[in-house]
């Protein structure tokens, strides 16, 4: 079985949020999709170890915000790679409360759905949670973010708890076995010089490109980055970067 085939499945990227007893929780998901139209129902696949999963099951509600293509990477970093036990992900985030009681994130979003949980399926590592859409709204006509765009732009992998996670070593092995068949692996950035990978989230710092999102001009060597430089995706400090 060639696992890279799974990278040919297309997805969007969404922010799923819920609230129970005054505690908000949220995470970034690529597996949010409409499953029926009458009634309108969405499904999400949530890792059992994900804090938001528990909050959704307890509250019986969740919201899905459709992220835009120019998404603020701090949102991806905080909601995609940090735990609610370590930081308040919702600090400074513009939200409204939905009919079901779920918080709806408006920042970097083009549309949202407010869902009441109607069933869940135990898939082993994950729950597939089905929600009936009680309300929905379009925020802007900006282009939604696709998972492909995210992967191409940021050279990122799915986090370990994602339903679409694949071990990097397996992808590397598949690539090695297929050299000659393909031009370039989509999961690996090729540079002439050195690059630095964030060991937390997989973001690659390429000195030739710099990091425009953090105001770092092209051509800045890693050693010359300011001491307080942080990974634009997960906020990890320089000490978490490894030379490759
Ligand atoms: Fe990172």
PDB file of C-alpha atoms and ligand atoms in Angstrom:
ATOM      1  CA  UNK A   1       0.000   0.000   0.000  1.00  0.00           C
ATOM      2  CA  UNK A   2       1.365   3.393  -0.948  1.00  0.00           C
ATOM      3  CA  UNK A   3       0.500   5.802   1.859  1.00  0.00           C
ATOM      4  CA  UNK A   4       1.306   8.804  -0.284  1.00  0.00           C
ATOM      5  CA  UNK A   5      -1.953   8.073  -2.118  1.00  0.00           C
ATOM      6  CA  UNK A   6      -3.685   9.546   0.925  1.00  0.00           C
ATOM      7  CA  UNK A   7      -2.074  12.890   0.130  1.00  0.00           C
ATOM      8  CA  UNK A   8      -4.067  12.914  -3.107  1.00  0.00           C
ATOM      9  CA  UNK A   9      -7.302  13.221  -1.126  1.00  0.00           C
ATOM     10  CA  UNK A  10      -8.297  16.867  -1.051  1.00  0.00           C
ATOM     11  CA  UNK A  11      -9.515  18.681   2.058  1.00  0.00           C
ATOM     12  CA  UNK A  12     -10.132  22.112   3.456  1.00  0.00           C
ATOM     13  CA  UNK A  13      -8.889  23.368   6.810  1.00  0.00           C
ATOM     14  CA  UNK A  14     -11.288  24.245   9.583  1.00  0.00           C
ATOM     15  CA  UNK A  15     -11.359  25.431  13.147  1.00  0.00           C
ATOM     16  CA  UNK A  16     -13.619  23.249  15.293  1.00  0.00           C
ATOM     17  CA  UNK A  17     -14.663  24.711  18.654  1.00  0.00           C
ATOM     18  CA  UNK A  18     -16.898  23.879  21.577  1.00  0.00           C
ATOM     19  CA  UNK A  19     -17.568  25.029  25.119  1.00  0.00           C
ATOM     20  CA  UNK A  20     -18.608  23.202  28.268  1.00  0.00           C
ATOM     21  CA  UNK A  21     -19.154  24.777  31.674  1.00  0.00           C
ATOM     22  CA  UNK A  22     -17.471  28.018  30.632  1.00  0.00           C
ATOM     23  CA  UNK A  23     -14.383  26.273  29.215  1.00  0.00           C
ATOM     24  CA  UNK A  24     -13.758  26.882  25.530  1.00  0.00           C
ATOM     25  CA  UNK A  25     -11.771  24.425  23.485  1.00  0.00           C
ATOM     26  CA  UNK A  26     -10.841  24.253  19.827  1.00  0.00           C
ATOM     27  CA  UNK A  27      -8.525  22.676  17.291  1.00  0.00           C
ATOM     28  CA  UNK A  28      -7.642  22.729  13.607  1.00  0.00           C
ATOM     29  CA  UNK A  29      -9.233  19.979  11.512  1.00  0.00           C
ATOM     30  CA  UNK A  30      -9.032  18.948   7.907  1.00  0.00           C
ATOM     31  CA  UNK A  31     -11.673  16.263   8.349  1.00  0.00           C
ATOM     32  CA  UNK A  32     -14.901  18.244   8.494  1.00  0.00           C
ATOM     33  CA  UNK A  33     -17.370  17.467   5.757  1.00  0.00           C
ATOM     34  CA  UNK A  34     -21.052  17.502   4.888  1.00  0.00           C
ATOM     35  CA  UNK A  35     -22.627  14.044   5.073  1.00  0.00           C
ATOM     36  CA  UNK A  36     -26.320  14.754   4.362  1.00  0.00           C
ATOM     37  CA  UNK A  37     -28.382  17.666   3.050  1.00  0.00           C
ATOM     38  CA  UNK A  38     -31.791  16.841   4.522  1.00  0.00           C
ATOM     39  CA  UNK A  39     -31.310  17.471   7.328  1.00  0.00           C
ATOM     40  CA  UNK A  40     -28.007  19.290   6.884  1.00  0.00           C
ATOM     41  CA  UNK A  41     -25.387  17.331   8.794  1.00  0.00           C
ATOM     42  CA  UNK A  42     -21.631  17.646   9.092  1.00  0.00           C
ATOM     43  CA  UNK A  43     -19.143  15.077  10.362  1.00  0.00           C
ATOM     44  CA  UNK A  44     -15.810  15.637  12.084  1.00  0.00           C
ATOM     45  CA  UNK A  45     -13.178  13.086  13.060  1.00  0.00           C
ATOM     46  CA  UNK A  46     -11.617  13.842  16.460  1.00  0.00           C
ATOM     47  CA  UNK A  47      -8.759  12.109  18.241  1.00  0.00           C
ATOM     48  CA  UNK A  48      -9.778  10.670  21.616  1.00  0.00           C
ATOM     49  CA  UNK A  49      -6.761  12.318  23.284  1.00  0.00           C
ATOM     50  CA  UNK A  50      -7.754  15.725  21.923  1.00  0.00           C
ATOM     51  CA  UNK A  51      -9.172  17.879  24.725  1.00  0.00           C
ATOM     52  CA  UNK A  52     -11.798  19.395  22.422  1.00  0.00           C
ATOM     53  CA  UNK A  53     -13.199  15.935  21.695  1.00  0.00           C
ATOM     54  CA  UNK A  54     -14.164  15.520  25.335  1.00  0.00           C
ATOM     55  CA  UNK A  55     -15.642  19.013  25.459  1.00  0.00           C
ATOM     56  CA  UNK A  56     -17.752  18.298  22.355  1.00  0.00           C
ATOM     57  CA  UNK A  57     -19.055  15.028  23.783  1.00  0.00           C
ATOM     58  CA  UNK A  58     -19.919  16.717  27.095  1.00  0.00           C
ATOM     59  CA  UNK A  59     -21.509  19.850  25.637  1.00  0.00           C
ATOM     60  CA  UNK A  60     -23.252  18.135  22.714  1.00  0.00           C
ATOM     61  CA  UNK A  61     -22.332  20.962  20.380  1.00  0.00           C
ATOM     62  CA  UNK A  62     -19.543  22.207  18.142  1.00  0.00           C
ATOM     63  CA  UNK A  63     -18.877  24.913  15.605  1.00  0.00           C
ATOM     64  CA  UNK A  64     -16.902  24.658  12.386  1.00  0.00           C
ATOM     65  CA  UNK A  65     -15.233  27.794  11.020  1.00  0.00           C
ATOM     66  CA  UNK A  66     -13.968  27.566   7.436  1.00  0.00           C
ATOM     67  CA  UNK A  67     -10.497  29.151   7.399  1.00  0.00           C
ATOM     68  CA  UNK A  68      -9.447  31.530   4.649  1.00  0.00           C
ATOM     69  CA  UNK A  69      -6.411  31.151   2.409  1.00  0.00           C
ATOM     70  CA  UNK A  70      -4.546  34.001   4.135  1.00  0.00           C
ATOM     71  CA  UNK A  71      -5.148  32.526   7.575  1.00  0.00           C
ATOM     72  CA  UNK A  72      -3.248  34.114  10.463  1.00  0.00           C
ATOM     73  CA  UNK A  73      -0.566  31.520  11.191  1.00  0.00           C
ATOM     74  CA  UNK A  74      -0.832  32.203  14.914  1.00  0.00           C
ATOM     75  CA  UNK A  75      -4.292  30.621  14.715  1.00  0.00           C
ATOM     76  CA  UNK A  76      -2.827  27.534  13.022  1.00  0.00           C
ATOM     77  CA  UNK A  77      -0.022  27.400  15.585  1.00  0.00           C
ATOM     78  CA  UNK A  78      -2.165  27.895  18.686  1.00  0.00           C
ATOM     79  CA  UNK A  79      -5.154  25.770  17.660  1.00  0.00           C
ATOM     80  CA  UNK A  80      -3.232  23.217  15.603  1.00  0.00           C
ATOM     81  CA  UNK A  81      -0.152  22.540  17.690  1.00  0.00           C
ATOM     82  CA  UNK A  82      -0.716  23.769  21.244  1.00  0.00           C
ATOM     83  CA  UNK A  83      -2.767  22.254  24.037  1.00  0.00           C
ATOM     84  CA  UNK A  84      -5.522  24.168  25.814  1.00  0.00           C
ATOM     85  CA  UNK A  85      -3.869  23.049  29.040  1.00  0.00           C
ATOM     86  CA  UNK A  86      -0.776  25.143  28.154  1.00  0.00           C
ATOM     87  CA  UNK A  87      -2.266  28.306  26.653  1.00  0.00           C
ATOM     88  CA  UNK A  88      -5.582  30.123  26.365  1.00  0.00           C
ATOM     89  CA  UNK A  89      -6.133  29.617  22.653  1.00  0.00           C
ATOM     90  CA  UNK A  90      -9.072  32.022  22.612  1.00  0.00           C
ATOM     91  CA  UNK A  91      -7.168  34.967  24.098  1.00  0.00           C
ATOM     92  CA  UNK A  92      -7.450  37.825  21.573  1.00  0.00           C
ATOM     93  CA  UNK A  93      -9.609  35.751  19.241  1.00  0.00           C
ATOM     94  CA  UNK A  94     -12.831  37.270  17.952  1.00  0.00           C
ATOM     95  CA  UNK A  95     -15.721  34.881  18.692  1.00  0.00           C
ATOM     96  CA  UNK A  96     -19.484  34.890  18.995  1.00  0.00           C
ATOM     97  CA  UNK A  97     -21.643  32.385  20.849  1.00  0.00           C
ATOM     98  CA  UNK A  98     -23.863  30.241  18.667  1.00  0.00           C
ATOM     99  CA  UNK A  99     -27.414  28.993  19.214  1.00  0.00           C
ATOM    100  CA  UNK A 100     -26.090  25.716  20.554  1.00  0.00           C
ATOM    101  CA  UNK A 101     -23.698  27.500  22.915  1.00  0.00           C
ATOM    102  CA  UNK A 102     -20.539  26.684  20.972  1.00  0.00           C
ATOM    103  CA  UNK A 103     -18.046  29.523  20.475  1.00  0.00           C
ATOM    104  CA  UNK A 104     -17.649  30.472  16.814  1.00  0.00           C
ATOM    105  CA  UNK A 105     -14.265  31.785  15.705  1.00  0.00           C
ATOM    106  CA  UNK A 106     -14.693  34.646  13.223  1.00  0.00           C
ATOM    107  CA  UNK A 107     -11.014  35.559  12.678  1.00  0.00           C
ATOM    108  CA  UNK A 108      -9.482  34.245   9.430  1.00  0.00           C
ATOM    109  CA  UNK A 109     -12.810  32.580   8.575  1.00  0.00           C
ATOM    110  CA  UNK A 110     -15.017  32.781   5.494  1.00  0.00           C
ATOM    111  CA  UNK A 111     -18.034  30.895   6.898  1.00  0.00           C
ATOM    112  CA  UNK A 112     -19.197  29.008   9.964  1.00  0.00           C
ATOM    113  CA  UNK A 113     -21.571  26.215  10.982  1.00  0.00           C
ATOM    114  CA  UNK A 114     -23.226  25.678  14.333  1.00  0.00           C
ATOM    115  CA  UNK A 115     -23.864  21.996  15.033  1.00  0.00           C
ATOM    116  CA  UNK A 116     -25.724  19.891  17.564  1.00  0.00           C
ATOM    117  CA  UNK A 117     -24.204  16.459  18.103  1.00  0.00           C
ATOM    118  CA  UNK A 118     -26.618  13.735  16.960  1.00  0.00           C
ATOM    119  CA  UNK A 119     -24.344  10.703  17.007  1.00  0.00           C
ATOM    120  CA  UNK A 120     -20.789   9.507  17.277  1.00  0.00           C
ATOM    121  CA  UNK A 121     -18.963   6.439  16.025  1.00  0.00           C
ATOM    122  CA  UNK A 122     -16.009   4.929  17.864  1.00  0.00           C
ATOM    123  CA  UNK A 123     -13.220   4.423  15.313  1.00  0.00           C
ATOM    124  CA  UNK A 124     -10.552   3.271  17.754  1.00  0.00           C
ATOM    125  CA  UNK A 125      -8.147   6.220  17.890  1.00  0.00           C
ATOM    126  CA  UNK A 126     -10.837   8.721  16.873  1.00  0.00           C
ATOM    127  CA  UNK A 127     -14.527   9.438  17.196  1.00  0.00           C
ATOM    128  CA  UNK A 128     -16.471  10.301  14.071  1.00  0.00           C
ATOM    129  CA  UNK A 129     -18.919  12.872  15.396  1.00  0.00           C
ATOM    130  CA  UNK A 130     -22.022  13.762  13.405  1.00  0.00           C
ATOM    131  CA  UNK A 131     -23.646  17.132  13.979  1.00  0.00           C
ATOM    132  CA  UNK A 132     -26.910  18.545  12.710  1.00  0.00           C
ATOM    133  CA  UNK A 133     -26.375  22.087  11.436  1.00  0.00           C
ATOM    134  CA  UNK A 134     -28.701  24.438  13.293  1.00  0.00           C
ATOM    135  CA  UNK A 135     -27.261  27.645  11.896  1.00  0.00           C
ATOM    136  CA  UNK A 136     -24.687  28.741   9.335  1.00  0.00           C
ATOM    137  CA  UNK A 137     -23.346  32.030   8.023  1.00  0.00           C
ATOM    138  CA  UNK A 138     -21.023  33.365   5.338  1.00  0.00           C
ATOM    139  CA  UNK A 139     -18.500  35.913   6.645  1.00  0.00           C
ATOM    140  CA  UNK A 140     -16.672  36.799   3.438  1.00  0.00           C
ATOM    141  CA  UNK A 141     -16.148  35.744  -0.155  1.00  0.00           C
ATOM    142  CA  UNK A 142     -12.408  35.262   0.391  1.00  0.00           C
ATOM    143  CA  UNK A 143     -10.955  32.033  -0.897  1.00  0.00           C
ATOM    144  CA  UNK A 144     -11.109  29.129   1.593  1.00  0.00           C
ATOM    145  CA  UNK A 145      -7.857  27.462   2.615  1.00  0.00           C
ATOM    146  CA  UNK A 146      -7.218  24.007   1.183  1.00  0.00           C
ATOM    147  CA  UNK A 147      -5.037  21.400   2.810  1.00  0.00           C
ATOM    148  CA  UNK A 148      -3.004  21.138  -0.407  1.00  0.00           C
ATOM    149  CA  UNK A 149      -2.222  24.866  -0.349  1.00  0.00           C
ATOM    150  CA  UNK A 150      -1.247  24.631   3.316  1.00  0.00           C
ATOM    151  CA  UNK A 151       1.060  21.675   2.674  1.00  0.00           C
ATOM    152  CA  UNK A 152       2.627  23.291  -0.409  1.00  0.00           C
ATOM    153  CA  UNK A 153       3.166  26.677   1.233  1.00  0.00           C
ATOM    154  CA  UNK A 154       4.364  25.605   4.650  1.00  0.00           C
ATOM    155  CA  UNK A 155       5.827  22.160   3.893  1.00  0.00           C
ATOM    156  CA  UNK A 156       3.887  20.900   6.874  1.00  0.00           C
ATOM    157  CA  UNK A 157       2.827  17.493   8.038  1.00  0.00           C
ATOM    158  CA  UNK A 158      -0.351  16.487   9.805  1.00  0.00           C
ATOM    159  CA  UNK A 159       0.096  16.536  13.587  1.00  0.00           C
ATOM    160  CA  UNK A 160       0.193  13.166  15.314  1.00  0.00           C
ATOM    161  CA  UNK A 161      -3.446  13.305  16.448  1.00  0.00           C
ATOM    162  CA  UNK A 162      -4.761  14.107  12.984  1.00  0.00           C
ATOM    163  CA  UNK A 163      -6.841  11.391  11.267  1.00  0.00           C
ATOM    164  CA  UNK A 164      -4.592  11.918   8.227  1.00  0.00           C
ATOM    165  CA  UNK A 165      -1.259  11.628  10.068  1.00  0.00           C
ATOM    166  CA  UNK A 166       1.442   9.598   8.294  1.00  0.00           C
ATOM    167  CA  UNK A 167       4.886   8.934   9.774  1.00  0.00           C
ATOM    168  CA  UNK A 168       7.437  11.077   7.943  1.00  0.00           C
ATOM    169  CA  UNK A 169       9.882   8.140   7.820  1.00  0.00           C
ATOM    170  CA  UNK A 170       7.303   6.121   5.862  1.00  0.00           C
ATOM    171  CA  UNK A 171       6.783   8.924   3.364  1.00  0.00           C
ATOM    172  CA  UNK A 172      10.557   9.288   3.031  1.00  0.00           C
ATOM    173  CA  UNK A 173      10.916   5.551   2.403  1.00  0.00           C
ATOM    174  CA  UNK A 174       8.177   5.642  -0.232  1.00  0.00           C
ATOM    175  CA  UNK A 175       9.909   8.572  -1.890  1.00  0.00           C
ATOM    176  CA  UNK A 176      13.280   6.804  -1.913  1.00  0.00           C
ATOM    177  CA  UNK A 177      11.647   3.767  -3.524  1.00  0.00           C
ATOM    178  CA  UNK A 178      10.054   5.879  -6.234  1.00  0.00           C
ATOM    179  CA  UNK A 179      12.942   8.186  -7.173  1.00  0.00           C
ATOM    180  CA  UNK A 180      12.800   8.616 -10.899  1.00  0.00           C
ATOM    181  CA  UNK A 181       9.024   8.298 -10.992  1.00  0.00           C
ATOM    182  CA  UNK A 182       8.354  11.705  -9.543  1.00  0.00           C
ATOM    183  CA  UNK A 183       9.969  15.112  -9.792  1.00  0.00           C
ATOM    184  CA  UNK A 184      10.032  16.140  -6.148  1.00  0.00           C
ATOM    185  CA  UNK A 185       8.432  14.916  -2.939  1.00  0.00           C
ATOM    186  CA  UNK A 186       5.695  17.296  -1.850  1.00  0.00           C
ATOM    187  CA  UNK A 187       6.558  16.702   1.780  1.00  0.00           C
ATOM    188  CA  UNK A 188      10.196  17.625   1.532  1.00  0.00           C
ATOM    189  CA  UNK A 189      11.786  20.968   0.764  1.00  0.00           C
ATOM    190  CA  UNK A 190      14.911  20.778  -1.366  1.00  0.00           C
ATOM    191  CA  UNK A 191      17.524  23.486  -0.788  1.00  0.00           C
ATOM    192  CA  UNK A 192      21.052  23.912  -1.988  1.00  0.00           C
ATOM    193  CA  UNK A 193      22.059  25.202   1.430  1.00  0.00           C
ATOM    194  CA  UNK A 194      21.121  24.371   4.997  1.00  0.00           C
ATOM    195  CA  UNK A 195      17.631  24.661   6.345  1.00  0.00           C
ATOM    196  CA  UNK A 196      16.223  24.298   9.830  1.00  0.00           C
ATOM    197  CA  UNK A 197      13.189  22.316  10.833  1.00  0.00           C
ATOM    198  CA  UNK A 198      11.008  22.988  13.864  1.00  0.00           C
ATOM    199  CA  UNK A 199      10.937  19.652  15.656  1.00  0.00           C
ATOM    200  CA  UNK A 200       7.538  20.469  17.188  1.00  0.00           C
ATOM    201  CA  UNK A 201       5.494  21.089  14.056  1.00  0.00           C
ATOM    202  CA  UNK A 202       7.767  20.402  11.081  1.00  0.00           C
ATOM    203  CA  UNK A 203       7.913  23.994   9.774  1.00  0.00           C
ATOM    204  CA  UNK A 204      11.067  24.545   7.715  1.00  0.00           C
ATOM    205  CA  UNK A 205      13.097  27.751   7.955  1.00  0.00           C
ATOM    206  CA  UNK A 206      14.952  28.338   4.715  1.00  0.00           C
ATOM    207  CA  UNK A 207      17.556  31.130   5.022  1.00  0.00           C
ATOM    208  CA  UNK A 208      17.205  31.872   1.302  1.00  0.00           C
ATOM    209  CA  UNK A 209      13.540  32.689   1.776  1.00  0.00           C
ATOM    210  CA  UNK A 210      13.676  34.165   5.281  1.00  0.00           C
ATOM    211  CA  UNK A 211      10.364  34.292   7.094  1.00  0.00           C
ATOM    212  CA  UNK A 212       8.212  37.153   5.772  1.00  0.00           C
ATOM    213  CA  UNK A 213       5.422  36.219   8.209  1.00  0.00           C
ATOM    214  CA  UNK A 214       7.772  37.120  11.087  1.00  0.00           C
ATOM    215  CA  UNK A 215       9.443  40.068   9.332  1.00  0.00           C
ATOM    216  CA  UNK A 216      12.660  38.147   8.584  1.00  0.00           C
ATOM    217  CA  UNK A 217      14.103  39.173   5.194  1.00  0.00           C
ATOM    218  CA  UNK A 218      15.279  36.660   2.608  1.00  0.00           C
ATOM    219  CA  UNK A 219      18.938  35.757   2.969  1.00  0.00           C
ATOM    220  CA  UNK A 220      18.976  35.828   6.790  1.00  0.00           C
ATOM    221  CA  UNK A 221      21.114  32.965   8.164  1.00  0.00           C
ATOM    222  CA  UNK A 222      19.510  31.012  10.981  1.00  0.00           C
ATOM    223  CA  UNK A 223      22.280  32.157  13.345  1.00  0.00           C
ATOM    224  CA  UNK A 224      21.325  35.786  12.700  1.00  0.00           C
ATOM    225  CA  UNK A 225      17.676  35.354  13.658  1.00  0.00           C
ATOM    226  CA  UNK A 226      16.788  37.377  16.761  1.00  0.00           C
ATOM    227  CA  UNK A 227      16.967  35.440  20.040  1.00  0.00           C
ATOM    228  CA  UNK A 228      13.227  35.804  20.495  1.00  0.00           C
ATOM    229  CA  UNK A 229      12.434  34.399  17.034  1.00  0.00           C
ATOM    230  CA  UNK A 230       9.551  31.959  17.234  1.00  0.00           C
ATOM    231  CA  UNK A 231       8.306  29.315  14.825  1.00  0.00           C
ATOM    232  CA  UNK A 232       5.497  31.046  12.867  1.00  0.00           C
ATOM    233  CA  UNK A 233       3.365  27.923  13.146  1.00  0.00           C
ATOM    234  CA  UNK A 234       3.650  26.659  16.711  1.00  0.00           C
ATOM    235  CA  UNK A 235       5.475  29.477  18.546  1.00  0.00           C
ATOM    236  CA  UNK A 236       8.393  27.229  19.499  1.00  0.00           C
ATOM    237  CA  UNK A 237      11.654  29.092  20.198  1.00  0.00           C
ATOM    238  CA  UNK A 238      14.895  28.837  18.185  1.00  0.00           C
ATOM    239  CA  UNK A 239      16.151  26.063  20.433  1.00  0.00           C
ATOM    240  CA  UNK A 240      13.534  23.755  18.933  1.00  0.00           C
ATOM    241  CA  UNK A 241      14.977  24.059  15.435  1.00  0.00           C
ATOM    242  CA  UNK A 242      17.233  21.360  14.063  1.00  0.00           C
ATOM    243  CA  UNK A 243      19.618  21.776  11.164  1.00  0.00           C
ATOM    244  CA  UNK A 244      18.875  19.538   8.161  1.00  0.00           C
TER     245      UNK A 244
HETATM  246 FE1  LIG B   1       6.875  24.854  14.945  1.00  0.00          FE
END
